[in-house]
Short mmCIF file of C-alpha atoms and ligand atoms in Angstrom, two decimals:
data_model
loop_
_atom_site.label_atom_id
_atom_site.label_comp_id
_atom_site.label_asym_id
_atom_site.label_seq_id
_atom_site.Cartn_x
_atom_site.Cartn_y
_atom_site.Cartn_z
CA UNK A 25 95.69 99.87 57.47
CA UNK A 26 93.91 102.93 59.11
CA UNK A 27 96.00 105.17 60.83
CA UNK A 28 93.67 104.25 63.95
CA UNK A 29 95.75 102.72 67.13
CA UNK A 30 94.00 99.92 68.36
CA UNK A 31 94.56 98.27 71.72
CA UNK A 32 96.82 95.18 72.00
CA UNK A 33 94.95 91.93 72.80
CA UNK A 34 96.58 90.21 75.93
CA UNK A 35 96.56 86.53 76.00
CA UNK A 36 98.30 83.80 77.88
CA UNK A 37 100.06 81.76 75.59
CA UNK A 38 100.47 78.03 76.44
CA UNK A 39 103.29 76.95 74.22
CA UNK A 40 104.07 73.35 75.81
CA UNK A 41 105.28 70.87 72.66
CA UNK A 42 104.73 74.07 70.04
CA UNK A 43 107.47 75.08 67.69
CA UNK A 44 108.86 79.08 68.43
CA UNK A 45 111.30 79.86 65.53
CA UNK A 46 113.74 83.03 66.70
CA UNK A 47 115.90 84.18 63.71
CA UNK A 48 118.88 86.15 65.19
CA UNK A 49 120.81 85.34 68.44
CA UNK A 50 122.36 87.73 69.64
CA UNK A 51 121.02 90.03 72.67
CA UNK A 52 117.64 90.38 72.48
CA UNK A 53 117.57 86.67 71.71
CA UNK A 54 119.35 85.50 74.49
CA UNK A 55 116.93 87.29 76.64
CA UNK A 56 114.25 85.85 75.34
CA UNK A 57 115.04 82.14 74.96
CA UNK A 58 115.13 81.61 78.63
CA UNK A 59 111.22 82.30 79.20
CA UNK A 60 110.31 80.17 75.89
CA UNK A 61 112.38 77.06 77.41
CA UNK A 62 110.16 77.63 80.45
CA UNK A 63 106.86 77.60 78.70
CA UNK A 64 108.03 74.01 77.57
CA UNK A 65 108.32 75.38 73.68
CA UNK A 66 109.76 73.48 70.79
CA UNK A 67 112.86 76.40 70.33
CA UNK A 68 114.36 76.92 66.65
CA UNK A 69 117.30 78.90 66.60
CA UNK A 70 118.04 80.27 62.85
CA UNK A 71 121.09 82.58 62.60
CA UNK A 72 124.89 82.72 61.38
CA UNK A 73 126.51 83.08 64.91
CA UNK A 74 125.36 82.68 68.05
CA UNK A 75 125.99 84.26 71.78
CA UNK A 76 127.90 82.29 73.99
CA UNK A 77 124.58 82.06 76.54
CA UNK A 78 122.60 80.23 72.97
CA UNK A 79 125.73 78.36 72.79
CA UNK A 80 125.49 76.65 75.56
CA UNK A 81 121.84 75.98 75.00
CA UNK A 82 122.51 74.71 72.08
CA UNK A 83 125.11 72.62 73.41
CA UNK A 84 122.61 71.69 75.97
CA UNK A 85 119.96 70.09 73.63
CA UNK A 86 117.11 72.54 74.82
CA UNK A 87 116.82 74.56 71.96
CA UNK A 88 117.37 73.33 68.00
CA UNK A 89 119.76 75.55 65.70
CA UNK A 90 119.71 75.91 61.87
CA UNK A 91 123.56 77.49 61.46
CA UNK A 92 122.92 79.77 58.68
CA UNK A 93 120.99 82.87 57.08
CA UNK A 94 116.87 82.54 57.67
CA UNK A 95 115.01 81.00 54.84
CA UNK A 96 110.89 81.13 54.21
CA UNK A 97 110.19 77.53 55.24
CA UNK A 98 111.94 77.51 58.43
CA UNK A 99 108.41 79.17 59.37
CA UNK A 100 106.59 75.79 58.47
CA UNK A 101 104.79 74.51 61.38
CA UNK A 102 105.96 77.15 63.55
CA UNK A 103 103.20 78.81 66.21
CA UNK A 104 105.02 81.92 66.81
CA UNK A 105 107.88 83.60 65.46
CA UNK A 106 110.51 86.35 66.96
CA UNK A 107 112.37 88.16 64.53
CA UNK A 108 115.28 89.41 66.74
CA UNK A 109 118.04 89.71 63.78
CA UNK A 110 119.87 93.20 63.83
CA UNK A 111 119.13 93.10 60.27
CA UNK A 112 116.01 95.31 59.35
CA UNK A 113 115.62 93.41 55.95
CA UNK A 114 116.00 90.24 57.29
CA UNK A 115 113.47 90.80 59.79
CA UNK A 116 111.22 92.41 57.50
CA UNK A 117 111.17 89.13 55.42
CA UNK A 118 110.53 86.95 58.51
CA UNK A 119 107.43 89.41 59.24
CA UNK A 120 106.32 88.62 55.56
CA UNK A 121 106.45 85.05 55.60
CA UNK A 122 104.65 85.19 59.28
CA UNK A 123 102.31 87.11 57.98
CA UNK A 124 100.89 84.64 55.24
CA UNK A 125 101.20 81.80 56.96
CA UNK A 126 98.82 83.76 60.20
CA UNK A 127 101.63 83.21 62.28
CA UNK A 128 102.41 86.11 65.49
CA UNK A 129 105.08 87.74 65.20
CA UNK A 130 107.22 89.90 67.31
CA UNK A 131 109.99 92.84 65.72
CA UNK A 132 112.86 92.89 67.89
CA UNK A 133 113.40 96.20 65.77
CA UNK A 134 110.35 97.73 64.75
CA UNK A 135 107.41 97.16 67.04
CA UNK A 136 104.93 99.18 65.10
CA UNK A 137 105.65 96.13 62.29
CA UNK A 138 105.01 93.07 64.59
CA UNK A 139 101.73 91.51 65.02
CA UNK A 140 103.00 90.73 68.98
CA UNK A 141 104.37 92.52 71.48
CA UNK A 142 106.52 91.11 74.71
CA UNK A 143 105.06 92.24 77.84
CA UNK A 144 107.67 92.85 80.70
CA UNK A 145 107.00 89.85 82.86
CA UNK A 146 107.26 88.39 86.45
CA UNK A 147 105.72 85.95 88.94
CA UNK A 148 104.87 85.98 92.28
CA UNK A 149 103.05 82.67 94.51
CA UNK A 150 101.68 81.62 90.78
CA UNK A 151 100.50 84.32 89.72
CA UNK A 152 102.26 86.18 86.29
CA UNK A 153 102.30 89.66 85.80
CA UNK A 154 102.54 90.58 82.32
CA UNK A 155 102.70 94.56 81.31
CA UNK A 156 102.34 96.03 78.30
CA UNK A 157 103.97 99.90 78.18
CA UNK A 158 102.66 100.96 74.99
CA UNK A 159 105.89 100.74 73.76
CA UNK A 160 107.84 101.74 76.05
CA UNK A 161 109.85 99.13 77.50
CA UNK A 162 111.26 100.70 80.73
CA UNK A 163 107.77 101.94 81.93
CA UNK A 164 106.47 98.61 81.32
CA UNK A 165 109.15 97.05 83.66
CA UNK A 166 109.25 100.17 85.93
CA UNK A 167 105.52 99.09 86.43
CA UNK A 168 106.11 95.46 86.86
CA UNK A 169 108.49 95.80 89.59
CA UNK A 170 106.21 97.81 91.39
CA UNK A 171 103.13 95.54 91.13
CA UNK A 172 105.88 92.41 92.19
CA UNK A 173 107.01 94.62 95.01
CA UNK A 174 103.23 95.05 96.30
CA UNK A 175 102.45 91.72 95.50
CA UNK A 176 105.32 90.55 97.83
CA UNK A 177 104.88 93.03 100.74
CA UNK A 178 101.35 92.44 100.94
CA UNK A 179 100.32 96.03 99.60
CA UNK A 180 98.82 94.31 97.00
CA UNK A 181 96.59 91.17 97.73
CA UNK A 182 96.59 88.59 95.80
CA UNK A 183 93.62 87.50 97.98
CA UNK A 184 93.46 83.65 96.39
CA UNK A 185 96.87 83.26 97.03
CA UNK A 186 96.76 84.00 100.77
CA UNK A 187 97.33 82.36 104.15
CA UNK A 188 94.06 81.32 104.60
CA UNK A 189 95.18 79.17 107.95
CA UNK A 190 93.45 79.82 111.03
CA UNK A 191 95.01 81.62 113.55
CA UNK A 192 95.89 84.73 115.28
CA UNK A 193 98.41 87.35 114.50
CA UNK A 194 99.80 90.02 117.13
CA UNK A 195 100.78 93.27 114.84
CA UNK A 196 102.63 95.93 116.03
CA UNK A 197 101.70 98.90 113.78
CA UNK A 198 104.67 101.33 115.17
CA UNK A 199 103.85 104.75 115.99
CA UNK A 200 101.54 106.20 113.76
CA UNK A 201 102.63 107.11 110.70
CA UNK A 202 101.57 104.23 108.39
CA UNK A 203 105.04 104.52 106.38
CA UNK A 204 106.59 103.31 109.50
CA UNK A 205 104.78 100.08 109.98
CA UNK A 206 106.97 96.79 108.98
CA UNK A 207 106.22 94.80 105.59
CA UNK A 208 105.59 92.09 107.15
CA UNK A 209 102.87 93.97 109.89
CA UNK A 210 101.17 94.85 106.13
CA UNK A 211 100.86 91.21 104.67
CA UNK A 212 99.39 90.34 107.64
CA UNK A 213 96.39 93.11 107.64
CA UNK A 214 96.24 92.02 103.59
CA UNK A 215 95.59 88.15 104.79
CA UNK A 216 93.20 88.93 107.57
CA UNK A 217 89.87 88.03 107.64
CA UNK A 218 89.38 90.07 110.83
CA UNK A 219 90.80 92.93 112.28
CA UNK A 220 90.73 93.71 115.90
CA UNK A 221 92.53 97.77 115.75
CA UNK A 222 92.75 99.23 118.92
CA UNK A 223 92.82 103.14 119.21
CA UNK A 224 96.40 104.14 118.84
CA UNK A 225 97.50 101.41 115.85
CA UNK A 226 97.55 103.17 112.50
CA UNK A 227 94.37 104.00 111.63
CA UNK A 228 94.79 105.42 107.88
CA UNK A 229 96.11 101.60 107.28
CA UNK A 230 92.45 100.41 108.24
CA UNK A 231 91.02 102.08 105.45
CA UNK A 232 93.55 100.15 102.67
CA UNK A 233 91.82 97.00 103.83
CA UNK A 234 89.92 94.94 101.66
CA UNK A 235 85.81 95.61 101.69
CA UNK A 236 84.94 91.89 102.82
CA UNK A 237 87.89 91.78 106.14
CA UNK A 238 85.96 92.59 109.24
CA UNK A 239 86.88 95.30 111.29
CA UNK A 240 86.30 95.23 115.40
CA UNK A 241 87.04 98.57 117.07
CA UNK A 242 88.21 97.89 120.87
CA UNK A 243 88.15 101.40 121.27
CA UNK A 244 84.42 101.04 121.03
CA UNK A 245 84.14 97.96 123.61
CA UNK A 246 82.29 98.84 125.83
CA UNK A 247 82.66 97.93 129.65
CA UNK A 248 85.76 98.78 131.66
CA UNK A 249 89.46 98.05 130.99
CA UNK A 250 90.13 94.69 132.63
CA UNK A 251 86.66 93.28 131.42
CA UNK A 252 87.66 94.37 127.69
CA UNK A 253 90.86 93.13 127.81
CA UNK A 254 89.05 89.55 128.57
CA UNK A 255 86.57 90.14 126.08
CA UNK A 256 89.59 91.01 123.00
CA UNK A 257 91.06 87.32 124.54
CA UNK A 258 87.41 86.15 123.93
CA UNK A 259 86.96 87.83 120.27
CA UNK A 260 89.87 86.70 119.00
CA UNK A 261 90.01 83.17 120.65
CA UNK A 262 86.64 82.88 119.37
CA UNK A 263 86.80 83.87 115.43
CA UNK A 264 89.72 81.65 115.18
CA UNK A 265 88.61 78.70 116.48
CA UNK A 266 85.45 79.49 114.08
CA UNK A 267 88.54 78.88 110.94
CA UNK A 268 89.59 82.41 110.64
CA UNK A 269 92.49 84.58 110.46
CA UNK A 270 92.63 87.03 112.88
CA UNK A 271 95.12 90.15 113.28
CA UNK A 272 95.19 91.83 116.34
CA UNK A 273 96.76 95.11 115.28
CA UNK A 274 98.01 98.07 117.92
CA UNK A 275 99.71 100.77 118.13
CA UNK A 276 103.78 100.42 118.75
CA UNK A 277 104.64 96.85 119.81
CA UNK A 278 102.51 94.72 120.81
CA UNK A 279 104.48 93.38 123.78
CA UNK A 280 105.31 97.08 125.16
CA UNK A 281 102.91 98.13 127.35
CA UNK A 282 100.38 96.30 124.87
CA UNK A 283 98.81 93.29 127.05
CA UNK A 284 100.21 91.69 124.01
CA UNK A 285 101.36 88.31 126.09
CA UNK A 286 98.00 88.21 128.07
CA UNK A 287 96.72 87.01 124.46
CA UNK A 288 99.54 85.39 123.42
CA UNK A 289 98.69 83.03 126.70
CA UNK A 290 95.11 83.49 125.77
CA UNK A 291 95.55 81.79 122.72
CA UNK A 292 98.20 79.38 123.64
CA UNK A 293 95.28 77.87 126.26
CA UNK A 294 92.70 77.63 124.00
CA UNK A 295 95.16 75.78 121.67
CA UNK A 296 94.22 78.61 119.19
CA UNK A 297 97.90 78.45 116.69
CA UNK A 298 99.60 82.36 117.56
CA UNK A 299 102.27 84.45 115.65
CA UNK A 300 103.98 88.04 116.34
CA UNK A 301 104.77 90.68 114.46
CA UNK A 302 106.39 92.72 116.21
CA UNK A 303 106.48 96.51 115.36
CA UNK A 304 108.49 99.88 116.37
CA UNK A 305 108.06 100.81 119.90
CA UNK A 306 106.96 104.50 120.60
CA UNK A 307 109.66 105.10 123.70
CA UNK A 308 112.53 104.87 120.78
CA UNK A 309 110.68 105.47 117.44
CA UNK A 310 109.32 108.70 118.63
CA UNK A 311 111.99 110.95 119.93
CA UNK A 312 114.12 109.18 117.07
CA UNK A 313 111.79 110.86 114.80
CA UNK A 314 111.76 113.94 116.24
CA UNK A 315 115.39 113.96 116.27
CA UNK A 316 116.16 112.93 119.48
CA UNK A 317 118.51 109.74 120.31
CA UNK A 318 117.91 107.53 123.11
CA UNK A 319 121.77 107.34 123.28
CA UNK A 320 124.36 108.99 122.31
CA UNK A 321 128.41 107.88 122.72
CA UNK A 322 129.35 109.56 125.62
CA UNK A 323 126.48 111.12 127.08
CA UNK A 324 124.15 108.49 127.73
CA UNK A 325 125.28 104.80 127.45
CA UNK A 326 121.95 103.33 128.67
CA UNK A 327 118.08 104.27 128.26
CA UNK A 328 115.13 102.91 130.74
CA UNK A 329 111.35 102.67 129.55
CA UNK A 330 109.02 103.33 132.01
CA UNK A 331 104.76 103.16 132.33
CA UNK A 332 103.69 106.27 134.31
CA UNK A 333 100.20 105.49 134.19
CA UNK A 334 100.51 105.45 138.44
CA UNK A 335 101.66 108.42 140.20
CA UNK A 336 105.05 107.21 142.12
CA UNK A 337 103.34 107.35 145.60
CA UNK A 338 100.51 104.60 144.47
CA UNK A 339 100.20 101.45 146.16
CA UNK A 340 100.38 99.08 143.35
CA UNK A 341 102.99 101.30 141.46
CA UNK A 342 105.82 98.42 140.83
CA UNK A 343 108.29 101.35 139.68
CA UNK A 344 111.07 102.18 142.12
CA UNK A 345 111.45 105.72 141.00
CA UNK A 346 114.29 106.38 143.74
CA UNK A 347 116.05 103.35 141.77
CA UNK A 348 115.37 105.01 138.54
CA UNK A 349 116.70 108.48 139.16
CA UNK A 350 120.25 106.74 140.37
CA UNK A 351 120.69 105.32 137.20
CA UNK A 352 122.45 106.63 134.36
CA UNK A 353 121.42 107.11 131.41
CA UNK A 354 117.96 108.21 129.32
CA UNK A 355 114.39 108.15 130.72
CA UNK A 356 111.70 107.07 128.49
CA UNK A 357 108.00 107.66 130.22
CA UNK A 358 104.81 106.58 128.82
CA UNK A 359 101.44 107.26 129.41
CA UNK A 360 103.10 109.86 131.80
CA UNK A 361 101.48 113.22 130.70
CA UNK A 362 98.92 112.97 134.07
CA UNK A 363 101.20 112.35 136.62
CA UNK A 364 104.67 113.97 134.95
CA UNK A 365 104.66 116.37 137.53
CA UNK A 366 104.88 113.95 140.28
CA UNK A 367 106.90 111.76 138.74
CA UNK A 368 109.92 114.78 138.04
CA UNK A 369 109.35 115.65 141.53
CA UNK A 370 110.52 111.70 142.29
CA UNK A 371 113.00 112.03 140.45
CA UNK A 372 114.38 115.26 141.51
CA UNK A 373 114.07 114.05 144.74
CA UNK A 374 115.84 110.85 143.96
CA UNK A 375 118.97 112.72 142.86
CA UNK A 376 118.44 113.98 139.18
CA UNK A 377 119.05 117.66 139.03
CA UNK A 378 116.28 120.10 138.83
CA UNK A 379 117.89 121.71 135.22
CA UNK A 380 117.64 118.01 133.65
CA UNK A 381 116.67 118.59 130.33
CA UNK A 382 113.08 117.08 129.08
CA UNK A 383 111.22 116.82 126.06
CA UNK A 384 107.72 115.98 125.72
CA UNK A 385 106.69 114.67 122.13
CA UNK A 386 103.64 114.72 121.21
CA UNK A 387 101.31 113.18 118.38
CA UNK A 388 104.89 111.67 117.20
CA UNK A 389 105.18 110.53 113.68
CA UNK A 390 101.85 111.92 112.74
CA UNK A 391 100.55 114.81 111.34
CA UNK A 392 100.33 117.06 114.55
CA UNK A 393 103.28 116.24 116.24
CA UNK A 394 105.35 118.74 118.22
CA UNK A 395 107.76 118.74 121.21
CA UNK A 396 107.60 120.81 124.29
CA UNK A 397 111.39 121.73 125.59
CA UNK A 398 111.62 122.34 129.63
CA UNK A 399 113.31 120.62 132.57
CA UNK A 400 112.49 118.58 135.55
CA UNK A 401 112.27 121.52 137.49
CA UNK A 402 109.89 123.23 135.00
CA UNK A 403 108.19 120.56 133.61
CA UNK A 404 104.40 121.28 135.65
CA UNK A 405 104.50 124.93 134.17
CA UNK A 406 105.63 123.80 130.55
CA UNK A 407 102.99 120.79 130.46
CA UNK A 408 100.49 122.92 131.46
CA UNK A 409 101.23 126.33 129.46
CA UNK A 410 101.76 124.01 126.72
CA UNK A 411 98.28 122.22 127.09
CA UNK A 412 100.20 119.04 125.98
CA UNK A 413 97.87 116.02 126.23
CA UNK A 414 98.71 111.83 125.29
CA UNK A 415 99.72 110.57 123.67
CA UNK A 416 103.08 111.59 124.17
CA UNK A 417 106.74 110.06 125.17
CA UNK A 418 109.17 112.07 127.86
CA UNK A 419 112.37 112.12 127.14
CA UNK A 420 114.73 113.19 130.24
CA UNK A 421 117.95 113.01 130.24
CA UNK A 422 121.34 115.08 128.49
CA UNK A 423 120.34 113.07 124.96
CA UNK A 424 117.69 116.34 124.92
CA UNK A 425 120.34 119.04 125.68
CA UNK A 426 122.39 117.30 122.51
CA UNK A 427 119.54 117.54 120.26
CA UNK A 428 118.44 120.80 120.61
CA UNK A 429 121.83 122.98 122.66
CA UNK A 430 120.52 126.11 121.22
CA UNK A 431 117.38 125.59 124.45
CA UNK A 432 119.82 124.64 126.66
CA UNK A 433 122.84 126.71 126.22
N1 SAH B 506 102.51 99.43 122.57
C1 SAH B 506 102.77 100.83 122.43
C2 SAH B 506 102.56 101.61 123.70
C3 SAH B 506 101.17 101.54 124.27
S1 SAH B 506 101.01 102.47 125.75
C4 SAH B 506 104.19 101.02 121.88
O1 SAH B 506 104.95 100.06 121.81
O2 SAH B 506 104.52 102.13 121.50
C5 SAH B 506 100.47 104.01 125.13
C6 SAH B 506 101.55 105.06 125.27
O3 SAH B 506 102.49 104.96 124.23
C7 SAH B 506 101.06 106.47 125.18
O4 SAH B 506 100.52 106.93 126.40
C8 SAH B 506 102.31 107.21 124.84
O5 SAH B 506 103.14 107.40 125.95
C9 SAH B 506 103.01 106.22 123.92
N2 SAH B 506 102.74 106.49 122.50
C10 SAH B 506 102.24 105.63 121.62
N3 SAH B 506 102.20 106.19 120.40
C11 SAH B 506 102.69 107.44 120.51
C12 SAH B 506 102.89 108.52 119.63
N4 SAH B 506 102.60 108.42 118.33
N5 SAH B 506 103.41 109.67 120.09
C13 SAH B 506 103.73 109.79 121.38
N6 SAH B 506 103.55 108.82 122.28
C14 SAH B 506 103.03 107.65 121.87
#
C-alpha cells in the first residue's frame, strides 16, 4: 500500500435477499442492524452475548445468530461483512478472511483497516442522504442534519420531489429581513415555477431561487394601481390555469393591507385551486424588532392597525380618527409617513394628548433601519428634520415611553 489517501467510492448498496454477517453485538451493532433489516438483508449475527435490542431481534426471527466466537467460514456466501467486535484481534481476523474472499468490509474499530466505511445516513420524500466525514463521524452527521433540515424547510430543493400541482400560493414574506420569513413561506418559493414579488417582499430571498423559476416584478407593471392590481389577478389566474405553480410573494402578510383577498376571490372565480401562507405583519413585527411592544401589562391592553394612506379629512377615508383617538390602547399607522402630520393633529384633536409619545421606524428589520423618537405634538418637526421616508410603521402610544424612558423622562 502507498501511503497515498485515495477517495472513498460511494455506492448505493441494494442488499435485498443478500447475506450481511456482523460479528460482535454489542453497541455499534445494535445501531447498525436496524438499517440492514431495512435494506431487506439476509442478517447473521456471530458473537458470545448479545444486547438486549439483538435479543429481541433475534427473538423476532429477523436476523439469524451463530451463539459463539467468529469462525473463517461464517464469511461463506456472505456480500458484506461488519466487524463490530470490541476485540481488535478478532476483528482483525474477520478483515483477513473478508479480504480473500473480496468481500467489503467495515472496522467498527479501526477505519483506516476496513475496505468500507458507514456514511451517516437519512431520508427525506425518497431521497437518502448518505455523508461521508472523512472519518470523522460527528461532522458527517453534523452535516447530514443540516442537508435533512434544508431538505425539509425547502432551503434545499429537491426539485423532482416537489409539488408540482397547479395552483396559486399567497406568501407573506414578513418584513424584510429574509431570516424572518416562515419555513413554510420558503418551501413554497423552492416549489414555484413562477414568482410574482412585489416591491416590499424580501428581495435578497429572490436571488436563492432556482435559475429555471420565473420571476415577474409588479413593481415594474406598468399602468396605474387599480389596473395592475387586475392585471397580477390576470398573471397569476393565467399561468395557473396554463399547469403551473404560482407564488405570489409580498412583503408582511398578505392579507394586511396586501389586496391579498382580491386574489384569493380572483382565483376562487376562475376555479384556479388557492393556498395562504401567511407571514409576519409589519405593524407588530417591526416595532417588536426594534424593541418596542405593541402591549405591555398595564400600560396598554389593546393595539389598533391603521392604513394612513388618506389624510383624515378625505372623502373616501373609512377611518374614524375621532373614534380612534378615544380608544385605549397602541396605534399602529401604515403607509402614514405623508399625511402623519394630519393624522396627529386628528388625533390630538380627538383627545390624545399633545406629549403622546411616538416612534417612527423606519427600514425595520433591514439593514438601514432606525427610529425617530418625538410626540404627537412634535411629530411634523421630527418627520421632517429627520427626513424619514416609507416605509415605516408609527407607533403612538405609552408602549414608546416604556421602551425607551430615558427620551421621555
Ligand atoms: N402587507 C404588509 C403591509 C403592506 S402596506 C404587511 O403586512 O406588513 C405597506 C406599509 O407597510 C408601509 O407603508 C409601511 O407602513 C409598512 N411596512 C412594511 N414593511 C415595513 C418595514 N420593513 N419597515 C417599516 N414599515 C414597513
Amino acid at each position: 500500500m502507498s501511503g497515498v489517501e485515495f477517495a472513498t467510492y460511494p455506492s448505493g448498496l441494494r442488499l435485498a435477499g443478500r447475506r450481511v454477517v456482523v460479528v460482535g453485538a454489542g453497541q455499534v451493532a445494535q445501531r447498525r442492524i436496524p438499517a440492514l433489516i431495512a435494506a431487506g438483508a439476509d442478517v447473521y449475527v456471530v458473537s458470545p452475548q448479545v444486547t438486549p435490542a439483538i435479543e429481541g431481534l433475534i427473538g423476532a426471527g429477523e436476523v439469524e445468530w451463530a451463539d459463539r466466537g467468529f469462525r473463517d467460514d461464517d464469511l461463506d456466501g456472505a456480500w458484506y461483512v461488519i466487524a463490530a467486535t470490541d476485540d481488535h484481534g478478532v476483528n482483525e481476523s474477520v478483515s483477513r478472511g473478508a479480504e480473500s474472499r473480496r468481500i467489503f468490509c467495515v472496522r467498527a474499530d479501526d477505519a483506516t483497516a476496513a475496505t468500507a466505511w458507514t456514511p451517516a445516513v437519512g431520508r427525506h420524500a425518497g431521497v437518502t442522504v448518505a455523508v461521508l466525514g472523512n472519518r470523522d463521524p460527528r461532522r458527517s452527521a453534523g452535516v447530514r442534519d443540516e442537508i435533512l433540515e434544508g431538505l425539509r424547510e425547502g432551503t434545499i430543493t429537491a426539485r423532482h420531489h416537489r409539488d408540482r400541482s397547479p395552483g396559486v400560493v399567497l406568501v407573506g414574506g414578513g418584513p424584510g429581513d429574509p431570516e424572518l420569513m416562515s419555513v413554510a413561506g420558503r418551501k413554497a418559493l423552492m416549489e414555484a415555477d413562477v414568482v410574482v414579488a412585489d416591491r416590499l417582499a424580501p428581495r435578497e430571498l429572490l436571488g436563492e431561487l432556482p435559475a429555471d423559476v420565473e420571476l415577474i416584478d409588479v413593481a415594474k407593471l406598468p399602468r396605474g394601481r387599480s389596473a395592475q392590481q387586475e392585471e397580477i389577478n390576470r398573471i397569476i389566474v393565467e399561468r395557473a390555469r396554463a399547469g403551473q405553480r404560482v407564488v405570489r410573494f409580498k412583503g408582511g402578510d398578505n392579507f394586511v393591507f396586501g389586496r391579498g383577498f382580491e386574489e384569493v376571490l380572483a382565483c376562487r372565480e376562475a376555479g384556479v385551486p388557492v393556498t395562504v401562507v401567511p407571514g409576519l405583519t409589519s405593524p407588530i413585527a417591526v416595532p417588536a424588532v426594534a424593541g418596542i411592544p405593541v402591549t405591555h401589562r398595564g400600560v396598554a391592553h389593546a393595539f389598533t392597525v391603521l392604513s394612513g394612506h388618506l389624510p383624515p379629512e378625505h372623502p373616501d377615508s373609512l377611518v374614524n380618527w375621532k373614534a380612534v383617538a378615544g380608544l385605549d390602547g397602541t396605534i399602529l399607522l401604515m403607509m402614514a409617513v405623508e399625511n402623519a402630520a394630519a393624522i396627529a393633529d386628528a388625533l390630538v384633536a380627538g383627545g390624545r394628548p399633545a406629549a403622546t409619545p411616538v416612534a417612527v421606524v423606519c427600514d425595520g428589520t433591514m439593514p438601514g433601519e432606525r427610529t425617530v423618537l418625538s410626540t404627537l405634538g412634535g411629530l411634523q418637526a421630527d418627520l421632517a428634520s429627520a427626513q424619514v421616508r416609507p416605509p415605516a410603521i408609527i407607533v403612538v402610544g405609552d408602549v414608546v415611553a416604556i421602551a425607551h424612558p430615558g427620551h421621555y423622562a
